[in-house]
XYZ file of C-alpha atoms in Angstrom:
723
model
C 0.000 0.000 0.000
C 1.427 3.344 -1.055
C 1.445 6.480 1.024
C 1.095 9.988 -0.326
C 3.871 11.301 -2.532
C 6.836 12.767 -0.704
C 6.971 15.941 -2.807
C 3.817 17.923 -3.539
C 4.998 21.501 -3.993
C 4.865 22.586 -7.680
C 8.282 24.264 -7.582
C 9.926 21.199 -6.039
C 8.202 18.889 -8.533
C 9.460 20.921 -11.447
C 12.966 21.019 -9.949
C 13.092 17.222 -9.660
C 11.957 16.832 -13.270
C 14.603 19.295 -14.459
C 17.304 17.466 -12.488
C 16.295 14.195 -14.180
C 16.296 15.826 -17.618
C 19.715 17.330 -16.903
C 21.625 14.447 -15.327
C 20.006 11.389 -16.929
C 21.669 11.987 -20.340
C 25.032 12.731 -18.702
C 24.948 9.448 -16.776
C 23.540 7.359 -19.616
C 26.171 8.622 -22.072
C 28.821 6.986 -19.904
C 26.818 3.741 -19.765
C 26.124 3.802 -23.540
C 22.357 3.616 -22.922
C 19.848 5.586 -25.047
C 18.401 8.614 -23.265
C 14.852 7.458 -23.883
C 15.299 4.393 -21.680
C 16.786 6.480 -18.914
C 13.837 8.853 -18.861
C 11.376 5.956 -18.648
C 13.376 4.233 -15.893
C 13.594 7.516 -13.993
C 9.816 7.789 -14.211
C 9.496 4.297 -12.707
C 11.874 5.183 -9.863
C 10.250 8.465 -8.808
C 6.691 7.417 -9.636
C 3.958 6.079 -7.332
C 5.008 2.480 -8.022
C 8.678 3.182 -7.288
C 9.924 5.306 -4.397
C 6.746 7.396 -4.594
C 8.604 10.698 -4.713
C 6.153 12.282 -7.144
C 2.502 11.519 -7.771
C 1.273 10.738 -11.262
C -1.213 13.584 -11.136
C -2.888 15.810 -13.705
C 0.337 17.765 -14.207
C 2.158 14.761 -15.643
C -0.945 13.734 -17.561
C -1.082 17.192 -19.176
C 2.609 17.579 -19.945
C 2.879 13.933 -20.953
C 0.105 14.318 -23.515
C 1.643 17.530 -24.796
C 5.011 15.792 -25.065
C 3.523 12.906 -27.044
C 1.824 15.280 -29.477
C 5.045 17.279 -29.714
C 7.008 14.112 -30.513
C 4.614 13.124 -33.285
C 4.574 16.686 -34.632
C 8.378 16.773 -34.788
C 8.395 13.415 -36.559
C 6.135 14.842 -39.270
C 8.004 18.141 -39.395
C 11.443 16.609 -39.941
C 10.383 14.308 -42.785
C 11.908 15.072 -46.175
C 8.720 15.230 -48.243
C 10.557 14.821 -51.553
C 12.191 11.561 -50.487
C 8.974 10.499 -48.798
C 7.215 10.647 -52.169
C 10.034 8.677 -53.761
C 9.668 5.923 -51.142
C 5.869 6.033 -50.961
C 5.306 2.802 -52.899
C 7.759 0.842 -50.777
C 6.311 2.438 -47.653
C 2.797 1.337 -48.584
C 3.988 -2.258 -48.838
C 5.732 -2.076 -45.485
C 2.709 -0.358 -43.941
C 0.404 -3.146 -45.080
C 2.819 -5.758 -43.700
C 3.342 -4.043 -40.344
C -0.432 -3.696 -39.955
C -1.644 -7.126 -41.108
C 1.117 -9.324 -39.636
C 0.662 -8.158 -36.012
C -3.118 -8.098 -36.403
C -3.268 -11.671 -37.745
C -0.682 -13.074 -35.323
C -2.357 -11.309 -32.428
C -5.791 -12.716 -33.266
C -4.448 -16.287 -33.649
C -2.459 -16.299 -30.399
C -5.238 -14.575 -28.458
C -7.842 -17.151 -29.538
C -5.736 -20.333 -29.383
C -3.367 -19.563 -26.501
C -5.036 -16.941 -24.290
C -8.518 -18.338 -25.049
C -10.100 -14.938 -25.717
C -13.168 -14.467 -27.863
C -12.753 -13.297 -31.452
C -13.878 -9.702 -30.830
C -11.456 -9.275 -27.919
C -8.730 -10.922 -30.002
C -9.171 -8.316 -32.747
C -8.933 -5.543 -30.170
C -5.694 -6.999 -28.806
C -4.451 -7.428 -32.383
C -4.988 -3.701 -32.927
C -2.708 -3.083 -29.955
C 0.024 -5.211 -31.581
C -0.417 -3.460 -34.941
C -0.027 0.072 -33.606
C 3.341 1.558 -32.767
C 4.886 4.924 -31.925
C 8.015 6.549 -33.358
C 9.509 6.844 -29.900
C 13.044 6.138 -31.198
C 12.797 8.748 -33.968
C 14.996 11.197 -31.972
C 17.765 8.585 -32.166
C 17.513 8.523 -35.961
C 17.468 12.320 -36.039
C 20.569 12.512 -33.847
C 22.506 10.261 -36.240
C 21.302 12.246 -39.275
C 19.604 9.346 -41.091
C 16.087 10.783 -41.331
C 16.373 10.957 -45.130
C 17.366 7.351 -45.564
C 14.881 5.011 -47.294
C 14.613 2.892 -44.151
C 13.393 5.817 -42.042
C 11.043 7.144 -44.711
C 9.561 3.700 -45.313
C 9.034 3.381 -41.564
C 7.260 6.749 -41.510
C 4.793 5.661 -44.199
C 4.342 2.340 -42.412
C 3.597 4.158 -39.155
C 0.865 6.227 -40.761
C -0.809 3.135 -42.225
C -0.429 1.046 -39.064
C -1.782 3.743 -36.738
C -4.751 4.582 -38.964
C -5.530 0.889 -39.472
C -5.305 0.130 -35.751
C -7.598 3.051 -34.910
C -10.131 1.886 -37.500
C -10.102 -1.605 -35.965
C -10.532 -0.010 -32.536
C -13.519 2.008 -33.763
C -15.110 -1.041 -35.398
C -14.682 -3.208 -32.295
C -16.107 -0.444 -30.124
C -19.169 -0.152 -32.346
C -19.754 -3.917 -32.263
C -19.359 -4.024 -28.478
C -21.870 -1.196 -27.979
C -24.466 -2.230 -30.573
C -24.013 -5.982 -30.588
C -23.483 -6.204 -34.354
C -21.003 -5.002 -36.989
C -21.990 -1.470 -37.990
C -20.610 -1.009 -41.494
C -22.304 2.386 -41.730
C -20.441 3.612 -38.655
C -17.086 2.474 -40.073
C -17.803 4.103 -43.435
C -18.833 7.252 -41.612
C -15.484 7.292 -39.786
C -13.640 6.903 -43.101
C -15.717 9.707 -44.610
C -14.960 12.030 -41.696
C -11.264 11.167 -42.021
C -11.280 12.087 -45.724
C -13.045 15.400 -45.048
C -10.634 16.150 -42.193
C -7.563 15.497 -44.359
C -8.889 17.618 -47.224
C -9.717 20.488 -44.867
C -6.255 20.469 -43.267
C -4.477 20.150 -46.613
C -6.421 23.075 -48.049
C -6.632 25.490 -45.111
C -3.365 25.024 -43.211
C -0.934 26.068 -45.995
C -2.957 29.167 -46.860
C -3.428 30.300 -43.264
C 0.226 29.628 -42.394
C 1.578 31.493 -45.393
C -0.710 34.468 -44.732
C 0.410 34.606 -41.098
C 4.136 34.234 -41.781
C 4.104 37.011 -44.381
C 2.460 39.470 -41.999
C 4.167 38.499 -38.737
C 7.908 37.876 -38.771
C 8.473 37.736 -35.002
C 9.825 34.261 -34.163
C 8.002 33.989 -30.838
C 4.692 34.812 -32.485
C 5.361 32.299 -35.263
C 6.260 29.603 -32.722
C 3.037 30.095 -30.758
C 1.067 30.086 -34.013
C 2.607 26.770 -35.095
C 1.811 25.149 -31.749
C -1.765 26.423 -31.931
C -2.170 24.892 -35.388
C -0.770 21.564 -34.134
C -3.175 21.314 -31.233
C -6.037 22.473 -33.429
C -5.318 19.541 -35.741
C -5.105 17.214 -32.719
C -8.475 18.395 -31.398
C -9.960 18.007 -34.873
C -8.748 14.404 -35.039
C -10.384 13.690 -31.689
C -13.653 15.210 -32.858
C -13.919 12.798 -35.790
C -13.213 9.778 -33.592
C -9.456 9.295 -34.054
C -6.483 9.777 -31.753
C -4.921 13.210 -31.248
C -1.457 11.837 -32.135
C -2.621 11.281 -35.710
C -3.710 14.916 -35.998
C -0.406 16.208 -34.602
C 1.567 14.026 -37.003
C -0.555 15.132 -39.952
C -0.083 18.787 -38.970
C 3.681 18.233 -39.020
C 3.474 16.842 -42.556
C 1.418 19.808 -43.785
C 3.503 22.487 -42.007
C 6.729 20.789 -43.100
C 6.903 23.071 -46.120
C 6.880 26.307 -44.046
C 9.407 25.330 -41.360
C 12.767 24.749 -43.099
C 15.162 22.427 -41.304
C 17.850 25.093 -41.051
C 15.593 27.961 -40.006
C 15.507 29.695 -36.637
C 11.880 28.636 -36.179
C 12.823 24.964 -36.521
C 15.636 25.419 -33.998
C 13.175 26.904 -31.506
C 10.672 24.079 -32.002
C 13.312 21.376 -31.556
C 14.883 23.121 -28.570
C 11.673 23.439 -26.563
C 10.506 19.929 -27.430
C 13.774 18.138 -26.665
C 14.458 20.185 -23.544
C 11.061 19.941 -21.854
C 7.960 18.411 -23.421
C 9.341 15.138 -24.816
C 11.293 14.259 -21.611
C 8.124 14.995 -19.628
C 6.252 12.492 -21.804
C 8.886 9.791 -21.336
C 8.926 10.282 -17.554
C 5.126 10.102 -17.445
C 5.239 6.764 -19.326
C 7.575 5.360 -16.694
C 5.345 6.570 -13.856
C 2.452 4.447 -15.167
C 4.376 1.174 -14.813
C 3.382 -0.818 -11.699
C 6.261 -3.185 -11.048
C 4.513 -4.820 -8.051
C 1.642 -6.028 -10.224
C 3.764 -6.751 -13.247
C 6.120 -9.138 -11.490
C 3.537 -11.857 -10.973
C 3.990 -15.380 -12.342
C 0.757 -15.451 -14.320
C 1.166 -11.858 -15.476
C 4.773 -12.525 -16.503
C 3.710 -15.584 -18.498
C 1.034 -13.678 -20.382
C 3.381 -10.711 -20.801
C 6.107 -12.963 -22.229
C 3.710 -14.302 -24.830
C 2.437 -10.836 -25.703
C 5.992 -9.493 -25.881
C 7.055 -12.292 -28.224
C 4.081 -11.603 -30.481
C 4.769 -7.848 -30.419
C 8.454 -8.202 -31.348
C 8.152 -11.030 -33.872
C 5.186 -9.423 -35.650
C 7.202 -6.215 -36.108
C 10.467 -7.917 -37.040
C 8.979 -10.046 -39.823
C 7.620 -7.048 -41.813
C 10.997 -5.307 -41.477
C 12.783 -8.463 -42.704
C 10.405 -8.925 -45.652
C 10.581 -5.226 -46.612
C 14.376 -5.367 -46.470
C 14.499 -8.359 -48.814
C 11.876 -7.018 -51.228
C 13.438 -3.533 -51.446
C 17.020 -4.893 -51.449
C 18.100 -2.860 -48.453
C 20.978 -3.592 -46.089
C 20.913 -5.206 -42.654
C 21.385 -1.848 -40.872
C 18.291 -0.590 -42.713
C 16.364 -3.580 -41.396
C 17.536 -2.835 -37.868
C 16.471 0.796 -38.137
C 13.061 -0.160 -39.550
C 12.505 -2.619 -36.736
C 13.730 -0.147 -34.112
C 11.415 2.593 -35.323
C 8.316 0.380 -35.434
C 8.850 -1.825 -32.365
C 7.773 0.595 -29.625
C 4.154 0.570 -28.401
C 2.949 3.545 -26.356
C 0.122 5.925 -27.127
C -2.242 3.944 -29.318
C -1.480 0.728 -27.410
C -2.455 2.436 -24.160
C -5.613 3.801 -25.789
C -6.581 0.332 -27.039
C -6.070 -1.529 -23.747
C -7.641 1.287 -21.715
C -10.748 1.178 -23.879
C -10.852 -2.618 -23.687
C -10.441 -2.525 -19.900
C -13.196 0.060 -19.464
C -15.590 -1.992 -21.651
C -14.804 -5.142 -19.662
C -13.135 -6.937 -22.566
C -9.669 -7.002 -20.913
C -8.906 -8.068 -17.355
C -6.167 -6.759 -15.061
C -3.711 -9.372 -16.335
C -3.960 -8.162 -19.942
C -3.788 -4.561 -18.747
C -0.591 -5.032 -16.719
C 0.944 -7.297 -19.350
C 0.416 -4.541 -21.887
C 2.186 -2.097 -19.576
C 5.144 -4.482 -19.410
C 5.126 -4.828 -23.208
C 5.209 -1.042 -23.473
C 8.151 -0.863 -21.047
C 10.214 -3.528 -22.827
C 9.462 -2.337 -26.375
C 10.256 1.257 -25.421
C 13.609 -0.027 -24.153
C 14.335 -2.369 -27.064
C 13.388 0.028 -29.872
C 16.026 2.724 -29.118
C 18.682 0.042 -28.571
C 18.098 -1.496 -32.008
C 17.940 1.935 -33.616
C 21.143 3.085 -31.908
C 22.929 -0.133 -32.868
C 22.007 0.071 -36.559
C 22.034 3.838 -37.139
C 25.858 4.334 -37.287
C 26.288 1.659 -39.956
C 23.399 3.106 -41.960
C 24.909 6.586 -41.668
C 28.196 5.288 -43.082
C 26.310 3.669 -45.960
C 24.556 6.941 -46.737
C 27.842 8.849 -46.754
C 29.558 6.283 -48.982
C 26.623 5.947 -51.379
C 26.642 9.627 -52.261
C 29.807 9.359 -54.328
C 32.316 7.257 -52.427
C 34.013 7.846 -49.115
C 36.957 9.720 -50.580
C 34.894 12.134 -52.625
C 32.512 12.623 -49.708
C 35.447 13.537 -47.504
C 36.492 16.178 -50.013
C 33.010 17.661 -49.994
C 32.858 17.706 -46.211
C 36.070 19.714 -46.020
C 34.989 22.223 -48.664
C 35.506 25.758 -47.464
C 32.706 28.297 -47.600
C 32.562 31.690 -45.982
C 29.828 34.267 -46.462
C 30.180 37.969 -45.784
C 26.910 39.799 -45.067
C 27.215 43.592 -45.023
C 24.390 45.022 -42.889
C 23.872 48.745 -43.185
C 20.777 48.922 -40.957
C 19.080 46.644 -38.400
C 16.085 46.289 -40.735
C 18.226 44.603 -43.398
C 19.956 42.205 -41.030
C 17.184 39.673 -40.431
C 16.178 39.003 -44.037
C 19.786 38.770 -45.242
C 20.855 36.454 -42.415
C 17.810 34.206 -42.873
C 18.443 33.831 -46.604
C 22.174 33.243 -46.166
C 21.599 30.612 -43.466
C 19.186 28.689 -45.692
C 21.850 28.626 -48.419
C 24.670 27.476 -46.156
C 26.779 24.420 -46.890
C 25.789 21.722 -44.389
C 28.322 19.192 -45.747
C 31.436 21.162 -44.941
C 32.709 24.129 -42.998
C 30.749 27.319 -43.542
C 31.602 30.518 -41.718
C 29.455 33.629 -41.544
C 30.572 37.201 -41.030
C 28.260 40.174 -40.465
C 29.933 43.449 -41.419
C 29.017 47.059 -40.761
C 31.272 49.683 -42.337
C 31.260 53.270 -41.142
C 33.411 56.267 -41.971
C 32.194 58.278 -39.006
C 33.197 57.943 -35.354
C 30.189 59.790 -33.989
C 28.028 58.224 -31.307
C 25.132 57.952 -33.757
C 27.179 55.969 -36.275
C 28.500 53.686 -33.540
C 24.972 53.107 -32.211
C 23.673 52.133 -35.673
C 26.610 49.770 -36.143
C 26.115 48.165 -32.739
C 22.366 47.733 -33.242
C 22.795 46.291 -36.748
C 25.396 43.742 -35.677
C 23.412 42.775 -32.565
C 20.375 42.123 -34.751
C 22.473 39.957 -37.072
C 23.923 38.034 -34.121
C 20.496 37.377 -32.584
C 19.010 36.248 -35.904
C 21.862 33.788 -36.498
C 21.663 32.514 -32.906
C 17.985 31.656 -33.359
C 18.997 29.347 -36.214
C 21.811 27.874 -34.081
C 24.450 29.329 -36.413
C 27.642 30.992 -35.267
C 28.368 34.341 -36.863
C 31.296 36.677 -36.341
C 30.421 40.365 -36.294
C 32.821 42.944 -37.728
C 32.546 46.641 -36.906
C 34.862 48.314 -39.394
C 36.003 51.905 -39.772
C 37.107 52.535 -43.338
C 37.225 55.134 -46.088
C 33.908 53.995 -47.549
C 31.623 50.988 -47.596
C 33.071 49.432 -50.739
C 36.641 49.634 -49.519
C 35.635 48.169 -46.162
C 33.898 45.225 -47.824
C 36.877 44.588 -50.120
C 39.320 44.655 -47.214
C 37.128 42.236 -45.230
C 36.967 39.895 -48.249
C 40.745 39.692 -48.425
C 41.336 39.476 -44.682
C 38.758 36.719 -44.018
C 39.175 34.753 -47.275
C 35.517 35.288 -48.194
C 34.055 33.085 -50.935
C 30.656 34.779 -51.350
C 28.996 38.059 -50.388
C 25.285 38.503 -49.611
C 24.017 42.041 -50.181
C 20.699 43.782 -49.830
C 19.415 45.436 -52.987
C 19.995 49.147 -53.287
C 17.040 51.531 -53.063
C 17.295 54.102 -55.831
C 17.946 57.540 -54.371
C 17.571 59.609 -57.549
C 16.073 59.125 -60.997
C 19.526 58.917 -62.561
C 20.738 56.380 -60.024
C 21.479 52.881 -61.334
C 19.343 49.904 -60.368
C 21.998 48.258 -58.199
C 23.605 51.473 -57.011
C 27.144 52.752 -57.274
C 28.439 50.580 -54.398
C 27.430 47.300 -56.009
C 28.758 48.504 -59.354
C 32.133 49.182 -57.774
C 32.162 45.802 -56.010
C 31.463 44.019 -59.284
C 34.460 45.691 -60.861
C 36.746 45.230 -57.865
C 36.244 41.630 -56.746
C 35.874 38.293 -58.491
C 34.098 36.564 -55.584
C 30.483 35.485 -55.926
C 28.079 38.340 -55.194
C 24.423 37.755 -54.293
C 22.060 40.734 -54.274
C 18.624 40.081 -52.784
C 15.314 41.897 -52.556
C 12.600 39.837 -50.884
C 9.175 41.132 -49.939
C 8.108 37.908 -48.184
C 9.942 35.446 -45.880
C 12.020 32.804 -47.627
C 10.032 29.910 -46.150
C 6.884 31.107 -47.963
C 8.328 30.866 -51.486
C 6.220 28.583 -53.663
C 8.761 28.310 -56.489
C 12.306 29.341 -57.303
C 12.710 30.343 -60.949
C 16.300 30.647 -62.168
C 17.333 32.352 -65.403
C 20.872 31.658 -66.618
C 22.466 33.289 -69.680
C 24.042 31.256 -72.487
C 27.550 29.930 -71.780
C 26.992 30.281 -68.011
C 28.449 26.785 -67.617
C 31.900 28.077 -68.569
C 32.159 30.453 -65.624
C 34.469 29.458 -62.775
C 31.734 29.715 -60.145
C 29.105 27.753 -62.081
C 28.888 24.784 -59.703
C 29.019 27.060 -56.637
C 25.867 28.999 -57.512
C 24.063 25.816 -58.591
C 24.836 24.273 -55.200
C 23.679 27.415 -53.395
C 20.337 27.385 -55.235
C 19.954 23.641 -54.587
C 20.579 24.097 -50.855
C 18.028 26.905 -50.680
C 15.467 24.795 -52.545
C 16.034 21.835 -50.251
C 15.638 23.937 -47.121
C 12.505 25.746 -48.309
C 11.003 22.533 -49.694
C 9.651 24.073 -52.897
C 10.524 23.255 -56.504
C 13.070 25.031 -58.664
C 12.675 25.793 -62.373
C 15.809 26.475 -64.421
C 15.213 28.607 -67.512
C 18.304 28.290 -69.665
C 19.632 26.956 -72.937
C 19.617 23.245 -73.696
C 23.434 23.076 -73.409
C 23.385 24.162 -69.740
C 20.579 21.907 -68.529
C 22.485 18.573 -68.347
C 25.342 20.269 -66.497
C 23.011 21.771 -63.880
C 21.296 18.409 -63.520
C 24.694 16.759 -63.143
C 25.742 19.046 -60.272
C 22.461 18.478 -58.422
C 22.492 14.704 -58.862
C 26.221 14.400 -58.174
C 25.791 16.203 -54.858
C 22.660 14.113 -54.097
C 20.550 17.083 -52.988
C 17.259 15.352 -53.719
C 15.173 18.343 -54.828
C 12.346 18.799 -57.290
C 13.916 20.512 -60.298
C 12.402 21.296 -63.693
C 13.908 22.790 -66.838
C 12.536 25.214 -69.424
C 14.479 25.846 -72.611
C 15.169 29.562 -73.092
C 17.364 30.226 -76.102
C 16.726 33.873 -77.013
C 17.101 37.077 -75.060
C 13.488 38.083 -75.708
C 12.332 35.145 -73.609
C 13.781 36.875 -70.549
C 11.123 39.596 -70.767
C 8.411 36.991 -71.307
C 9.236 35.502 -67.916
C 7.694 38.562 -66.240
C 4.249 37.204 -67.076
C 5.020 33.875 -65.424
C 6.729 34.968 -62.208
C 4.266 35.186 -59.318
C 4.450 37.399 -56.265
C 5.296 34.434 -54.027
C 8.088 33.163 -56.321
C 11.778 33.901 -55.994
C 13.237 34.986 -59.323
C 16.974 34.274 -59.484
C 18.960 35.976 -62.233
C 22.484 34.782 -62.993
C 24.440 37.822 -64.069
C 27.792 38.195 -65.802
C 30.645 40.631 -65.336
C 32.172 42.550 -68.220
C 34.687 40.514 -70.225
C 33.459 37.243 -68.711
C 32.682 34.257 -70.932
C 28.901 34.539 -70.571
C 28.780 38.316 -70.898
C 27.060 39.792 -73.938
C 25.903 43.272 -74.801
C 22.371 42.189 -73.876
C 23.434 41.898 -70.235
C 23.589 45.678 -70.050
C 19.807 45.740 -70.157
C 19.308 43.362 -67.217
C 19.078 46.061 -64.493
C 16.588 48.167 -66.459
C 14.480 45.089 -67.298
C 14.402 44.052 -63.647
C 13.317 47.532 -62.647
C 10.649 47.769 -65.343
C 9.162 44.265 -65.494
C 9.978 42.744 -62.080
C 9.482 45.670 -59.710
C 7.080 43.746 -57.439
C 8.819 40.368 -57.491
C 11.250 38.772 -55.077
C 14.627 38.923 -56.783
C 18.032 37.384 -56.156
C 20.781 38.403 -58.595
C 23.916 36.248 -58.508
C 27.215 37.181 -60.111
C 29.292 33.977 -60.176
C 32.851 33.710 -58.985
C 35.573 34.305 -61.588
C 39.279 33.933 -62.024
C 41.398 36.788 -63.234
C 42.961 39.959 -61.941
C 40.693 42.167 -59.894
C 40.475 45.799 -60.948
C 41.346 48.689 -58.737
C 38.613 51.065 -57.737
C 37.979 53.795 -60.316
C 36.733 57.266 -59.533
C 33.843 58.983 -61.237
C 36.269 61.273 -63.062
C 38.168 58.359 -64.588
C 37.316 58.358 -68.322
C 38.069 54.610 -68.524
C 35.705 53.664 -65.692
C 32.948 51.294 -66.850
C 29.584 51.411 -65.069
C 28.323 48.009 -66.171
C 25.082 48.156 -64.208
C 23.932 51.626 -65.175
C 20.828 51.844 -67.320
C 21.281 52.931 -70.960
C 19.729 56.155 -72.206
C 16.042 56.108 -73.293
C 16.974 56.974 -76.904
C 19.384 54.056 -77.069
C 16.690 51.744 -75.695
C 14.208 52.882 -78.380
C 16.715 52.401 -81.201
C 17.789 49.026 -79.860
C 14.179 47.895 -79.337
C 13.164 48.877 -82.882
C 16.159 47.076 -84.351
C 15.378 43.908 -82.354
C 11.752 43.979 -83.502
C 12.869 44.223 -87.135
C 15.317 41.336 -86.704
C 12.688 39.289 -84.884
C 10.088 39.871 -87.606
C 12.620 38.875 -90.260
C 13.441 35.636 -88.398
C 9.772 34.766 -88.011
C 9.166 35.386 -91.719
C 12.114 33.167 -92.633
C 10.850 30.328 -90.451
C 7.353 30.668 -91.951
C 8.738 30.461 -95.502
C 10.770 27.386 -94.619
C 7.708 25.649 -93.184
C 5.693 26.510 -96.317
C 8.397 25.090 -98.593
C 8.584 21.920 -96.501
C 4.821 21.465 -96.583
C 4.833 22.031 -100.360
C 7.517 19.356 -100.840
C 5.596 16.910 -98.641
C 2.477 17.426 -100.750
């Protein structure tokens, strides 16, 4: 008989939980035990069935439920949707196996060994079929969430959970009405379809509208959590479990929370630091060791445990053989699908309340939950390192992968004002190289030592530092006193060995001012490093498409592969598709860079051969697209006289679009800065005179009409010969 809990004060309770969350991982790291097991064991020790330090009250019930929903939401949020679609067919097969094998084996053993009736046997089979991705954090920690094994397991989890809940609903209807209610089951399926359609249609539109209007990270975080719990409540209202709604919300919101964004860092931080450990501790507090360790209960539990493990191992083994995967993949698939928690508890609780399960089945299920929650992370941890090595070697070989990991990248981000800092840092972070070293530098250049200038510099750099910290990215801030901004940027490029520069687009001060501004024009003439000039009206995570225009012969530039990789990384982080508009000669080379680096993005190609097609793109670029223009410096291989018109075309036809102009890296001697009185100075980005534009436009129309007439005559002659 237990006495009241030793600790009842809220502050003391929270302190004990924090101490467990803090010291359990430190101790378990030395013992080589997964953290998940330690949290569950700690819950057993401090719970009412252990030393009775804390009571399993409404506080743990609340935070435990929140932690479970948070875990399922993170599992959906971290899924690579592109690779999930690629592995959907294989996942459907595995899902059918991991649903039907446990269900069939559970029914047979329950009827023939435990001597239960058929209806109760189906309910217990639903418990075997369901599982929870409790060891998903282990896979995420090893960086294998994009592997086919993990993605197949994700699809299998969706099918198994939905199938188990449908069996639960059908058994409940039969128990209440006394007969099989096919109309009730069809009604549940209909409500599920309506629910999915509503979430798929409304959530992306509401989320995008909110993110465009509210950029504060705290506000966005609270909004995301509200949407998750709204989906969970909606799932409960239609007769399903809340965990399914939270997981589905993660899949839908996946597109708007990039993996490398500050918002994703905040979501992972709060979940892994508080809510998920609370859930694991609450699971341990429900385990009654005094009742579990009974001869009859242990016998039944041993049988149930054998059924639970074997029925999950066989589907993983069959899926591995059918899909020709490796043994580590099989271990990861089994580890991810072996744990039974939320849905299993819901099934046995419902069966116990309806009188279909006795105390022996109830406590045996608790023991099955304890053992499977311990076994699943162990199998996942044992197989994940080998699978990670396979993924690294399969990209292009271990040696080539090592070269890519040591590739040097460093981005300089000049921030003139605090308002520019956040958008530039966010975009640069999404384009960072996650396979090698990538350093970031935020620079503010001033030629004034006044207190006002120092205050602006300090505020701008602090804003850049805070924005990078939210995304868990280290950034070095540089407060530089120099002759002018351009000279300060050039000196920082040489001193820090900068490979690329991210700039904010210049706002035209006068009518005769150039589109990019004099500072960018001087930088283009004075450095050969890659320059990126951005102007975004909406957050990067709300882009629906990235449209890239590349000039002819862009493949011959030194920095060709660098800008292709940068665009591919941005596309992968945002989760949208990218459309390359370029000549047919460039397309296979772009495709080769993307496939060689194994970025796994949705890319499309449109053949654009003539310069006039550049203007036609203005009718196809939407307000929520990012239009990327690959520029060319004077005397570069891809530079033509048509490139002079790029700034004026962008100003005239793309004034309301999100624009990113990239000037690729080049070899060659860098030019010294020229003054405005230098007669040899070339302003390559300045707009031509209106008269020159009219003459040039008329000449191009004449040439175009002549070409069209020639093609028409050729077609007529060909048709005449065919006749």
